[in-house]
């Protein structure tokens, strides 16, 4: 981190007599005392545990300085920066650091596909620039400034993922990061409980333009009618992506289990991504559009997409020692995303049978039952021969599927019966079978994936 102690004090308007300490270089910033290394700045955040109580542990690990907002007197031997709110101090410091380092900022949000799109975009831009991206899911009011303050000095293009579950959260993140390019992957139903409707979700996602440069680029899906009216009158360049009537328009050539091949309108070049599904082609179109905007040659864009590495737990193909193929997509879920995955999975070639394990989609509000039930339209016994449903919200789907599936093809387990689900799945699956697992992260289907791999 290219910052000194005095520089941080001035940027965050620290109120104590910090000039009693000689200025020195800080080596990094951490809010988890367990991650502190020599010369770091410690940010003690107040949450379930007050980070101030871990100051001794941080000191033992060699921290160089710390923000401080607790009533308790800080350690006298430690360079301290007294602030009103340690989180706000970190956010203010991130704003200062962006202004100092001046990378091009790319912001990505959406109901699904944010992380995959971030990974694809970083891989494309890295073909020509020094890049840094959000690590894991550090995409909120803590994770985003933390990401900014962790970018290497030489970073030219910074790719930031922005998450939200309430209105005004993307607005804050956009104003903080002041992006030059912004993209919305899709509008689904995630967090509809807090936002009231898909229209409410679309409005919340469009908050990404509040900090977007007037000379910047906004990318939206061409097929999403809720977004198009919200772009009227905006000063930025608006471009669409998709499969019909889009500025960046794709035609799928071949869809396989572990890769998808497609071409785009106006080009003879063939693109390949090492992930399945039409929805992932949509994510790739965002990366292509950003690459084109930044004048990266098409050949480099093609190479970046072909070799990109997906963040763990996002549409991950795994294989057991007995040959069972697992499509693990257990990090998040909403009806639109689940339906897209099932449509893709239903068409994948296999020597065995296709099996689906579907868990509750959380935070869908009062219409949760009907939304879960709507998934039935994307399940057909001729394509997916057995279905295992898990969680109280999946009961509605279970009742509907009874009309399509026999007792030997359809299973239901409540959340306390995860062990029974695992045992049933182990008995059901045979070598050469293919199984997809999809649910909200809170349902813990990653444990089921782990059990299948271990056995």
PDB file of N, CA, C and O in Angstrom, residues 343-417:
ATOM      1  N   UNK A 343     -32.257 -25.166 -17.443  1.00  0.00           N
ATOM      2  CA  UNK A 343     -32.423 -25.247 -18.899  1.00  0.00           C
ATOM      3  C   UNK A 343     -31.138 -25.726 -19.566  1.00  0.00           C
ATOM      4  O   UNK A 343     -31.166 -26.544 -20.492  1.00  0.00           O
ATOM      5  N   UNK A 344     -30.028 -25.187 -19.091  1.00  0.00           N
ATOM      6  CA  UNK A 344     -28.731 -25.578 -19.649  1.00  0.00           C
ATOM      7  C   UNK A 344     -28.402 -27.031 -19.298  1.00  0.00           C
ATOM      8  O   UNK A 344     -27.993 -27.811 -20.159  1.00  0.00           O
ATOM      9  N   UNK A 345     -28.595 -27.381 -18.042  1.00  0.00           N
ATOM     10  CA  UNK A 345     -28.291 -28.729 -17.558  1.00  0.00           C
ATOM     11  C   UNK A 345     -29.116 -29.779 -18.293  1.00  0.00           C
ATOM     12  O   UNK A 345     -28.623 -30.877 -18.611  1.00  0.00           O
ATOM     13  N   UNK A 346     -30.361 -29.460 -18.592  1.00  0.00           N
ATOM     14  CA  UNK A 346     -31.268 -30.415 -19.246  1.00  0.00           C
ATOM     15  C   UNK A 346     -30.785 -30.846 -20.621  1.00  0.00           C
ATOM     16  O   UNK A 346     -31.141 -31.932 -21.103  1.00  0.00           O
ATOM     17  N   UNK A 347     -29.965 -30.007 -21.257  1.00  0.00           N
ATOM     18  CA  UNK A 347     -29.521 -30.285 -22.625  1.00  0.00           C
ATOM     19  C   UNK A 347     -28.105 -30.859 -22.686  1.00  0.00           C
ATOM     20  O   UNK A 347     -27.606 -31.151 -23.774  1.00  0.00           O
ATOM     21  N   UNK A 348     -27.477 -31.044 -21.539  1.00  0.00           N
ATOM     22  CA  UNK A 348     -26.099 -31.545 -21.543  1.00  0.00           C
ATOM     23  C   UNK A 348     -26.069 -33.044 -21.784  1.00  0.00           C
ATOM     24  O   UNK A 348     -26.861 -33.794 -21.206  1.00  0.00           O
ATOM     25  N   UNK A 349     -25.147 -33.474 -22.636  1.00  0.00           N
ATOM     26  CA  UNK A 349     -25.055 -34.896 -22.966  1.00  0.00           C
ATOM     27  C   UNK A 349     -24.470 -35.682 -21.806  1.00  0.00           C
ATOM     28  O   UNK A 349     -23.573 -35.212 -21.101  1.00  0.00           O
ATOM     29  N   UNK A 350     -24.974 -36.882 -21.594  1.00  0.00           N
ATOM     30  CA  UNK A 350     -24.488 -37.746 -20.523  1.00  0.00           C
ATOM     31  C   UNK A 350     -24.730 -39.201 -20.883  1.00  0.00           C
ATOM     32  O   UNK A 350     -25.708 -39.531 -21.574  1.00  0.00           O
ATOM     33  N   UNK A 351     -23.852 -40.056 -20.412  1.00  0.00           N
ATOM     34  CA  UNK A 351     -24.024 -41.497 -20.610  1.00  0.00           C
ATOM     35  C   UNK A 351     -24.974 -42.084 -19.580  1.00  0.00           C
ATOM     36  O   UNK A 351     -25.511 -43.172 -19.761  1.00  0.00           O
ATOM     37  N   UNK A 352     -25.156 -41.379 -18.469  1.00  0.00           N
ATOM     38  CA  UNK A 352     -26.040 -41.846 -17.406  1.00  0.00           C
ATOM     39  C   UNK A 352     -27.302 -41.006 -17.328  1.00  0.00           C
ATOM     40  O   UNK A 352     -27.773 -40.475 -18.334  1.00  0.00           O
ATOM     41  N   UNK A 353     -27.817 -40.849 -16.136  1.00  0.00           N
ATOM     42  CA  UNK A 353     -29.037 -40.055 -15.952  1.00  0.00           C
ATOM     43  C   UNK A 353     -28.684 -38.686 -15.375  1.00  0.00           C
ATOM     44  O   UNK A 353     -27.629 -38.484 -14.800  1.00  0.00           O
ATOM     45  N   UNK A 354     -29.597 -37.724 -15.564  1.00  0.00           N
ATOM     46  CA  UNK A 354     -29.450 -36.389 -14.988  1.00  0.00           C
ATOM     47  C   UNK A 354     -30.287 -36.306 -13.718  1.00  0.00           C
ATOM     48  O   UNK A 354     -31.463 -36.693 -13.713  1.00  0.00           O
ATOM     49  N   UNK A 355     -29.681 -35.778 -12.652  1.00  0.00           N
ATOM     50  CA  UNK A 355     -30.347 -35.635 -11.365  1.00  0.00           C
ATOM     51  C   UNK A 355     -30.192 -34.196 -10.895  1.00  0.00           C
ATOM     52  O   UNK A 355     -29.120 -33.592 -11.045  1.00  0.00           O
ATOM     53  N   UNK A 356     -31.251 -33.626 -10.326  1.00  0.00           N
ATOM     54  CA  UNK A 356     -31.195 -32.259  -9.802  1.00  0.00           C
ATOM     55  C   UNK A 356     -31.449 -32.251  -8.307  1.00  0.00           C
ATOM     56  O   UNK A 356     -32.401 -32.877  -7.827  1.00  0.00           O
ATOM     57  N   UNK A 357     -30.606 -31.542  -7.571  1.00  0.00           N
ATOM     58  CA  UNK A 357     -30.793 -31.302  -6.137  1.00  0.00           C
ATOM     59  C   UNK A 357     -31.006 -29.807  -5.966  1.00  0.00           C
ATOM     60  O   UNK A 357     -30.087 -29.012  -6.205  1.00  0.00           O
ATOM     61  N   UNK A 358     -32.189 -29.423  -5.558  1.00  0.00           N
ATOM     62  CA  UNK A 358     -32.554 -28.011  -5.490  1.00  0.00           C
ATOM     63  C   UNK A 358     -32.955 -27.639  -4.067  1.00  0.00           C
ATOM     64  O   UNK A 358     -33.827 -28.275  -3.468  1.00  0.00           O
ATOM     65  N   UNK A 359     -32.313 -26.609  -3.520  1.00  0.00           N
ATOM     66  CA  UNK A 359     -32.622 -26.131  -2.186  1.00  0.00           C
ATOM     67  C   UNK A 359     -33.336 -24.791  -2.216  1.00  0.00           C
ATOM     68  O   UNK A 359     -33.448 -24.138  -3.268  1.00  0.00           O
ATOM     69  N   UNK A 360     -33.789 -24.363  -1.060  1.00  0.00           N
ATOM     70  CA  UNK A 360     -34.537 -23.117  -0.947  1.00  0.00           C
ATOM     71  C   UNK A 360     -33.785 -21.933  -1.540  1.00  0.00           C
ATOM     72  O   UNK A 360     -32.564 -21.809  -1.406  1.00  0.00           O
ATOM     73  N   UNK A 361     -34.553 -21.045  -2.167  1.00  0.00           N
ATOM     74  CA  UNK A 361     -34.057 -19.740  -2.599  1.00  0.00           C
ATOM     75  C   UNK A 361     -34.561 -18.733  -1.571  1.00  0.00           C
ATOM     76  O   UNK A 361     -35.767 -18.561  -1.409  1.00  0.00           O
ATOM     77  N   UNK A 362     -33.660 -18.097  -0.873  1.00  0.00           N
ATOM     78  CA  UNK A 362     -34.016 -17.283   0.286  1.00  0.00           C
ATOM     79  C   UNK A 362     -34.295 -15.828  -0.091  1.00  0.00           C
ATOM     80  O   UNK A 362     -33.957 -15.368  -1.177  1.00  0.00           O
ATOM     81  N   UNK A 363     -34.989 -15.131   0.815  1.00  0.00           N
ATOM     82  CA  UNK A 363     -35.283 -13.701   0.704  1.00  0.00           C
ATOM     83  C   UNK A 363     -36.138 -13.354  -0.509  1.00  0.00           C
ATOM     84  O   UNK A 363     -35.903 -12.355  -1.178  1.00  0.00           O
ATOM     85  N   UNK A 364     -37.145 -14.192  -0.771  1.00  0.00           N
ATOM     86  CA  UNK A 364     -38.038 -13.920  -1.899  1.00  0.00           C
ATOM     87  C   UNK A 364     -39.346 -13.259  -1.476  1.00  0.00           C
ATOM     88  O   UNK A 364     -40.174 -12.941  -2.325  1.00  0.00           O
ATOM     89  N   UNK A 365     -39.546 -13.070  -0.153  1.00  0.00           N
ATOM     90  CA  UNK A 365     -40.709 -12.345   0.319  1.00  0.00           C
ATOM     91  C   UNK A 365     -42.010 -13.126   0.249  1.00  0.00           C
ATOM     92  O   UNK A 365     -42.018 -14.356   0.163  1.00  0.00           O
ATOM     93  N   UNK A 366     -43.160 -12.412   0.248  1.00  0.00           N
ATOM     94  CA  UNK A 366     -44.475 -13.063   0.326  1.00  0.00           C
ATOM     95  C   UNK A 366     -44.823 -13.936  -0.875  1.00  0.00           C
ATOM     96  O   UNK A 366     -45.687 -14.802  -0.780  1.00  0.00           O
ATOM     97  N   UNK A 367     -44.173 -13.726  -2.007  1.00  0.00           N
ATOM     98  CA  UNK A 367     -44.453 -14.536  -3.204  1.00  0.00           C
ATOM     99  C   UNK A 367     -43.487 -15.711  -3.339  1.00  0.00           C
ATOM    100  O   UNK A 367     -43.386 -16.324  -4.407  1.00  0.00           O
ATOM    101  N   UNK A 368     -42.785 -16.041  -2.274  1.00  0.00           N
ATOM    102  CA  UNK A 368     -41.774 -17.092  -2.327  1.00  0.00           C
ATOM    103  C   UNK A 368     -42.347 -18.425  -2.794  1.00  0.00           C
ATOM    104  O   UNK A 368     -41.753 -19.113  -3.621  1.00  0.00           O
ATOM    105  N   UNK A 369     -43.514 -18.799  -2.295  1.00  0.00           N
ATOM    106  CA  UNK A 369     -44.105 -20.095  -2.645  1.00  0.00           C
ATOM    107  C   UNK A 369     -44.353 -20.193  -4.149  1.00  0.00           C
ATOM    108  O   UNK A 369     -43.982 -21.178  -4.797  1.00  0.00           O
ATOM    109  N   UNK A 370     -44.973 -19.157  -4.724  1.00  0.00           N
ATOM    110  CA  UNK A 370     -45.279 -19.203  -6.160  1.00  0.00           C
ATOM    111  C   UNK A 370     -44.002 -19.156  -6.993  1.00  0.00           C
ATOM    112  O   UNK A 370     -43.925 -19.784  -8.055  1.00  0.00           O
ATOM    113  N   UNK A 371     -42.991 -18.438  -6.516  1.00  0.00           N
ATOM    114  CA  UNK A 371     -41.723 -18.372  -7.254  1.00  0.00           C
ATOM    115  C   UNK A 371     -41.017 -19.726  -7.249  1.00  0.00           C
ATOM    116  O   UNK A 371     -40.452 -20.145  -8.262  1.00  0.00           O
ATOM    117  N   UNK A 372     -41.044 -20.405  -6.110  1.00  0.00           N
ATOM    118  CA  UNK A 372     -40.470 -21.752  -6.063  1.00  0.00           C
ATOM    119  C   UNK A 372     -41.256 -22.700  -6.970  1.00  0.00           C
ATOM    120  O   UNK A 372     -40.680 -23.527  -7.673  1.00  0.00           O
ATOM    121  N   UNK A 373     -42.579 -22.555  -6.950  1.00  0.00           N
ATOM    122  CA  UNK A 373     -43.418 -23.417  -7.778  1.00  0.00           C
ATOM    123  C   UNK A 373     -43.188 -23.217  -9.258  1.00  0.00           C
ATOM    124  O   UNK A 373     -43.293 -24.160 -10.058  1.00  0.00           O
ATOM    125  N   UNK A 374     -42.828 -21.986  -9.655  1.00  0.00           N
ATOM    126  CA  UNK A 374     -42.628 -21.685 -11.081  1.00  0.00           C
ATOM    127  C   UNK A 374     -41.456 -22.452 -11.691  1.00  0.00           C
ATOM    128  O   UNK A 374     -41.374 -22.599 -12.912  1.00  0.00           O
ATOM    129  N   UNK A 375     -40.557 -22.953 -10.847  1.00  0.00           N
ATOM    130  CA  UNK A 375     -39.404 -23.712 -11.344  1.00  0.00           C
ATOM    131  C   UNK A 375     -39.859 -25.008 -12.017  1.00  0.00           C
ATOM    132  O   UNK A 375     -39.136 -25.585 -12.836  1.00  0.00           O
ATOM    133  N   UNK A 376     -41.069 -25.467 -11.721  1.00  0.00           N
ATOM    134  CA  UNK A 376     -41.580 -26.723 -12.291  1.00  0.00           C
ATOM    135  C   UNK A 376     -41.585 -26.703 -13.817  1.00  0.00           C
ATOM    136  O   UNK A 376     -41.441 -27.750 -14.461  1.00  0.00           O
ATOM    137  N   UNK A 377     -41.742 -25.512 -14.409  1.00  0.00           N
ATOM    138  CA  UNK A 377     -41.772 -25.396 -15.863  1.00  0.00           C
ATOM    139  C   UNK A 377     -40.435 -25.748 -16.502  1.00  0.00           C
ATOM    140  O   UNK A 377     -40.360 -25.952 -17.715  1.00  0.00           O
ATOM    141  N   UNK A 378     -39.392 -25.820 -15.696  1.00  0.00           N
ATOM    142  CA  UNK A 378     -38.048 -26.082 -16.212  1.00  0.00           C
ATOM    143  C   UNK A 378     -37.536 -27.467 -15.790  1.00  0.00           C
ATOM    144  O   UNK A 378     -36.347 -27.744 -15.897  1.00  0.00           O
ATOM    145  N   UNK A 379     -38.468 -28.311 -15.353  1.00  0.00           N
ATOM    146  CA  UNK A 379     -38.125 -29.682 -14.951  1.00  0.00           C
ATOM    147  C   UNK A 379     -39.002 -30.658 -15.719  1.00  0.00           C
ATOM    148  O   UNK A 379     -40.238 -30.578 -15.650  1.00  0.00           O
ATOM    149  N   UNK A 380     -38.350 -31.544 -16.444  1.00  0.00           N
ATOM    150  CA  UNK A 380     -39.059 -32.524 -17.259  1.00  0.00           C
ATOM    151  C   UNK A 380     -38.442 -33.898 -17.013  1.00  0.00           C
ATOM    152  O   UNK A 380     -37.224 -34.050 -17.141  1.00  0.00           O
ATOM    153  N   UNK A 381     -39.250 -34.919 -16.665  1.00  0.00           N
ATOM    154  CA  UNK A 381     -38.705 -36.260 -16.377  1.00  0.00           C
ATOM    155  C   UNK A 381     -37.920 -36.870 -17.543  1.00  0.00           C
ATOM    156  O   UNK A 381     -37.049 -37.706 -17.327  1.00  0.00           O
ATOM    157  N   UNK A 382     -38.239 -36.446 -18.772  1.00  0.00           N
ATOM    158  CA  UNK A 382     -37.517 -36.971 -19.925  1.00  0.00           C
ATOM    159  C   UNK A 382     -36.098 -36.403 -20.017  1.00  0.00           C
ATOM    160  O   UNK A 382     -35.238 -36.972 -20.697  1.00  0.00           O
ATOM    161  N   UNK A 383     -35.856 -35.302 -19.335  1.00  0.00           N
ATOM    162  CA  UNK A 383     -34.544 -34.657 -19.384  1.00  0.00           C
ATOM    163  C   UNK A 383     -33.801 -34.773 -18.052  1.00  0.00           C
ATOM    164  O   UNK A 383     -32.616 -35.089 -18.003  1.00  0.00           O
ATOM    165  N   UNK A 384     -34.495 -34.494 -16.962  1.00  0.00           N
ATOM    166  CA  UNK A 384     -33.939 -34.654 -15.613  1.00  0.00           C
ATOM    167  C   UNK A 384     -34.775 -35.719 -14.925  1.00  0.00           C
ATOM    168  O   UNK A 384     -35.924 -35.484 -14.550  1.00  0.00           O
ATOM    169  N   UNK A 385     -34.205 -36.899 -14.794  1.00  0.00           N
ATOM    170  CA  UNK A 385     -35.014 -38.069 -14.421  1.00  0.00           C
ATOM    171  C   UNK A 385     -35.374 -38.130 -12.942  1.00  0.00           C
ATOM    172  O   UNK A 385     -36.409 -38.705 -12.584  1.00  0.00           O
ATOM    173  N   UNK A 386     -34.507 -37.571 -12.058  1.00  0.00           N
ATOM    174  CA  UNK A 386     -34.822 -37.558 -10.627  1.00  0.00           C
ATOM    175  C   UNK A 386     -34.584 -36.162 -10.065  1.00  0.00           C
ATOM    176  O   UNK A 386     -33.633 -35.476 -10.466  1.00  0.00           O
ATOM    177  N   UNK A 387     -35.451 -35.775  -9.128  1.00  0.00           N
ATOM    178  CA  UNK A 387     -35.339 -34.461  -8.497  1.00  0.00           C
ATOM    179  C   UNK A 387     -35.387 -34.634  -6.985  1.00  0.00           C
ATOM    180  O   UNK A 387     -36.273 -35.308  -6.453  1.00  0.00           O
ATOM    181  N   UNK A 388     -34.419 -34.019  -6.304  1.00  0.00           N
ATOM    182  CA  UNK A 388     -34.385 -34.007  -4.838  1.00  0.00           C
ATOM    183  C   UNK A 388     -34.548 -32.565  -4.386  1.00  0.00           C
ATOM    184  O   UNK A 388     -33.769 -31.688  -4.769  1.00  0.00           O
ATOM    185  N   UNK A 389     -35.567 -32.319  -3.569  1.00  0.00           N
ATOM    186  CA  UNK A 389     -35.864 -30.972  -3.091  1.00  0.00           C
ATOM    187  C   UNK A 389     -35.549 -30.870  -1.603  1.00  0.00           C
ATOM    188  O   UNK A 389     -35.789 -31.815  -0.841  1.00  0.00           O
ATOM    189  N   UNK A 390     -35.051 -29.707  -1.195  1.00  0.00           N
ATOM    190  CA  UNK A 390     -34.509 -29.558   0.155  1.00  0.00           C
ATOM    191  C   UNK A 390     -34.890 -28.193   0.737  1.00  0.00           C
ATOM    192  O   UNK A 390     -34.573 -27.164   0.158  1.00  0.00           O
ATOM    193  N   UNK A 391     -35.608 -28.206   1.860  1.00  0.00           N
ATOM    194  CA  UNK A 391     -35.970 -26.964   2.538  1.00  0.00           C
ATOM    195  C   UNK A 391     -37.463 -26.685   2.503  1.00  0.00           C
ATOM    196  O   UNK A 391     -38.180 -27.147   1.621  1.00  0.00           O
ATOM    197  N   UNK A 392     -37.921 -25.912   3.458  1.00  0.00           N
ATOM    198  CA  UNK A 392     -39.358 -25.655   3.609  1.00  0.00           C
ATOM    199  C   UNK A 392     -39.957 -24.927   2.416  1.00  0.00           C
ATOM    200  O   UNK A 392     -41.116 -25.164   2.050  1.00  0.00           O
ATOM    201  N   UNK A 393     -39.183 -24.037   1.781  1.00  0.00           N
ATOM    202  CA  UNK A 393     -39.710 -23.274   0.646  1.00  0.00           C
ATOM    203  C   UNK A 393     -39.917 -24.151  -0.580  1.00  0.00           C
ATOM    204  O   UNK A 393     -40.681 -23.800  -1.484  1.00  0.00           O
ATOM    205  N   UNK A 394     -39.234 -25.298  -0.633  1.00  0.00           N
ATOM    206  CA  UNK A 394     -39.346 -26.192  -1.786  1.00  0.00           C
ATOM    207  C   UNK A 394     -40.573 -27.113  -1.713  1.00  0.00           C
ATOM    208  O   UNK A 394     -40.812 -27.881  -2.648  1.00  0.00           O
ATOM    209  N   UNK A 395     -41.349 -27.015  -0.637  1.00  0.00           N
ATOM    210  CA  UNK A 395     -42.540 -27.866  -0.519  1.00  0.00           C
ATOM    211  C   UNK A 395     -43.549 -27.586  -1.627  1.00  0.00           C
ATOM    212  O   UNK A 395     -44.199 -28.502  -2.134  1.00  0.00           O
ATOM    213  N   UNK A 396     -43.688 -26.326  -1.991  1.00  0.00           N
ATOM    214  CA  UNK A 396     -44.628 -25.972  -3.064  1.00  0.00           C
ATOM    215  C   UNK A 396     -44.229 -26.645  -4.369  1.00  0.00           C
ATOM    216  O   UNK A 396     -45.074 -27.219  -5.071  1.00  0.00           O
ATOM    217  N   UNK A 397     -42.957 -26.573  -4.699  1.00  0.00           N
ATOM    218  CA  UNK A 397     -42.476 -27.224  -5.920  1.00  0.00           C
ATOM    219  C   UNK A 397     -42.675 -28.728  -5.843  1.00  0.00           C
ATOM    220  O   UNK A 397     -43.039 -29.364  -6.848  1.00  0.00           O
ATOM    221  N   UNK A 398     -42.462 -29.295  -4.681  1.00  0.00           N
ATOM    222  CA  UNK A 398     -42.640 -30.736  -4.488  1.00  0.00           C
ATOM    223  C   UNK A 398     -44.081 -31.153  -4.808  1.00  0.00           C
ATOM    224  O   UNK A 398     -44.313 -32.141  -5.525  1.00  0.00           O
ATOM    225  N   UNK A 399     -45.036 -30.391  -4.324  1.00  0.00           N
ATOM    226  CA  UNK A 399     -46.450 -30.727  -4.561  1.00  0.00           C
ATOM    227  C   UNK A 399     -46.794 -30.630  -6.052  1.00  0.00           C
ATOM    228  O   UNK A 399     -47.536 -31.465  -6.582  1.00  0.00           O
ATOM    229  N   UNK A 400     -46.247 -29.639  -6.737  1.00  0.00           N
ATOM    230  CA  UNK A 400     -46.519 -29.471  -8.166  1.00  0.00           C
ATOM    231  C   UNK A 400     -45.880 -30.600  -8.980  1.00  0.00           C
ATOM    232  O   UNK A 400     -46.493 -31.152  -9.901  1.00  0.00           O
ATOM    233  N   UNK A 401     -44.643 -30.961  -8.616  1.00  0.00           N
ATOM    234  CA  UNK A 401     -43.917 -31.976  -9.379  1.00  0.00           C
ATOM    235  C   UNK A 401     -44.490 -33.378  -9.201  1.00  0.00           C
ATOM    236  O   UNK A 401     -44.183 -34.279  -9.994  1.00  0.00           O
ATOM    237  N   UNK A 402     -45.306 -33.582  -8.197  1.00  0.00           N
ATOM    238  CA  UNK A 402     -45.952 -34.887  -8.015  1.00  0.00           C
ATOM    239  C   UNK A 402     -46.797 -35.269  -9.224  1.00  0.00           C
ATOM    240  O   UNK A 402     -47.042 -36.457  -9.484  1.00  0.00           O
ATOM    241  N   UNK A 403     -47.251 -34.256  -9.973  1.00  0.00           N
ATOM    242  CA  UNK A 403     -48.059 -34.522 -11.163  1.00  0.00           C
ATOM    243  C   UNK A 403     -47.195 -34.958 -12.343  1.00  0.00           C
ATOM    244  O   UNK A 403     -47.694 -35.532 -13.299  1.00  0.00           O
ATOM    245  N   UNK A 404     -45.887 -34.668 -12.288  1.00  0.00           N
ATOM    246  CA  UNK A 404     -44.968 -35.007 -13.371  1.00  0.00           C
ATOM    247  C   UNK A 404     -44.118 -36.223 -13.052  1.00  0.00           C
ATOM    248  O   UNK A 404     -43.809 -37.030 -13.932  1.00  0.00           O
ATOM    249  N   UNK A 405     -43.687 -36.330 -11.815  1.00  0.00           N
ATOM    250  CA  UNK A 405     -42.710 -37.333 -11.406  1.00  0.00           C
ATOM    251  C   UNK A 405     -43.357 -38.394 -10.509  1.00  0.00           C
ATOM    252  O   UNK A 405     -44.224 -38.076  -9.688  1.00  0.00           O
ATOM    253  N   UNK A 406     -42.895 -39.629 -10.651  1.00  0.00           N
ATOM    254  CA  UNK A 406     -43.375 -40.708  -9.794  1.00  0.00           C
ATOM    255  C   UNK A 406     -42.692 -40.639  -8.430  1.00  0.00           C
ATOM    256  O   UNK A 406     -41.736 -39.884  -8.240  1.00  0.00           O
ATOM    257  N   UNK A 407     -43.155 -41.452  -7.480  1.00  0.00           N
ATOM    258  CA  UNK A 407     -42.566 -41.477  -6.137  1.00  0.00           C
ATOM    259  C   UNK A 407     -41.097 -41.898  -6.168  1.00  0.00           C
ATOM    260  O   UNK A 407     -40.313 -41.483  -5.319  1.00  0.00           O
ATOM    261  N   UNK A 408     -40.725 -42.709  -7.155  1.00  0.00           N
ATOM    262  CA  UNK A 408     -39.339 -43.166  -7.252  1.00  0.00           C
ATOM    263  C   UNK A 408     -38.424 -42.135  -7.907  1.00  0.00           C
ATOM    264  O   UNK A 408     -37.208 -42.295  -7.918  1.00  0.00           O
ATOM    265  N   UNK A 409     -39.024 -41.071  -8.437  1.00  0.00           N
ATOM    266  CA  UNK A 409     -38.235 -40.042  -9.127  1.00  0.00           C
ATOM    267  C   UNK A 409     -38.139 -38.737  -8.349  1.00  0.00           C
ATOM    268  O   UNK A 409     -37.315 -37.876  -8.670  1.00  0.00           O
ATOM    269  N   UNK A 410     -38.961 -38.575  -7.314  1.00  0.00           N
ATOM    270  CA  UNK A 410     -39.085 -37.298  -6.620  1.00  0.00           C
ATOM    271  C   UNK A 410     -38.910 -37.485  -5.120  1.00  0.00           C
ATOM    272  O   UNK A 410     -39.542 -38.353  -4.508  1.00  0.00           O
ATOM    273  N   UNK A 411     -38.042 -36.652  -4.521  1.00  0.00           N
ATOM    274  CA  UNK A 411     -37.734 -36.762  -3.092  1.00  0.00           C
ATOM    275  C   UNK A 411     -37.802 -35.384  -2.449  1.00  0.00           C
ATOM    276  O   UNK A 411     -37.457 -34.380  -3.073  1.00  0.00           O
ATOM    277  N   UNK A 412     -38.232 -35.378  -1.185  1.00  0.00           N
ATOM    278  CA  UNK A 412     -38.267 -34.116  -0.438  1.00  0.00           C
ATOM    279  C   UNK A 412     -37.686 -34.320   0.963  1.00  0.00           C
ATOM    280  O   UNK A 412     -37.982 -35.308   1.634  1.00  0.00           O
ATOM    281  N   UNK A 413     -36.842 -33.345   1.382  1.00  0.00           N
ATOM    282  CA  UNK A 413     -36.259 -33.366   2.725  1.00  0.00           C
ATOM    283  C   UNK A 413     -36.326 -31.966   3.324  1.00  0.00           C
ATOM    284  O   UNK A 413     -36.110 -30.973   2.624  1.00  0.00           O
ATOM    285  N   UNK A 414     -36.649 -31.894   4.618  1.00  0.00           N
ATOM    286  CA  UNK A 414     -36.594 -30.595   5.270  1.00  0.00           C
ATOM    287  C   UNK A 414     -35.154 -30.277   5.668  1.00  0.00           C
ATOM    288  O   UNK A 414     -34.269 -31.118   5.537  1.00  0.00           O
ATOM    289  N   UNK A 415     -34.931 -29.075   6.190  1.00  0.00           N
ATOM    290  CA  UNK A 415     -33.561 -28.614   6.418  1.00  0.00           C
ATOM    291  C   UNK A 415     -32.829 -29.429   7.486  1.00  0.00           C
ATOM    292  O   UNK A 415     -31.599 -29.457   7.523  1.00  0.00           O
ATOM    293  N   UNK A 416     -33.589 -30.098   8.357  1.00  0.00           N
ATOM    294  CA  UNK A 416     -32.963 -30.912   9.407  1.00  0.00           C
ATOM    295  C   UNK A 416     -32.591 -32.302   8.904  1.00  0.00           C
ATOM    296  O   UNK A 416     -32.038 -33.114   9.645  1.00  0.00           O
ATOM    297  N   UNK A 417     -32.895 -32.592   7.657  1.00  0.00           N
ATOM    298  CA  UNK A 417     -32.673 -33.939   7.127  1.00  0.00           C
ATOM    299  C   UNK A 417     -31.555 -33.976   6.072  1.00  0.00           C
ATOM    300  O   UNK A 417     -31.602 -34.761   5.143  1.00  0.00           O
TER     301      UNK A 417
END
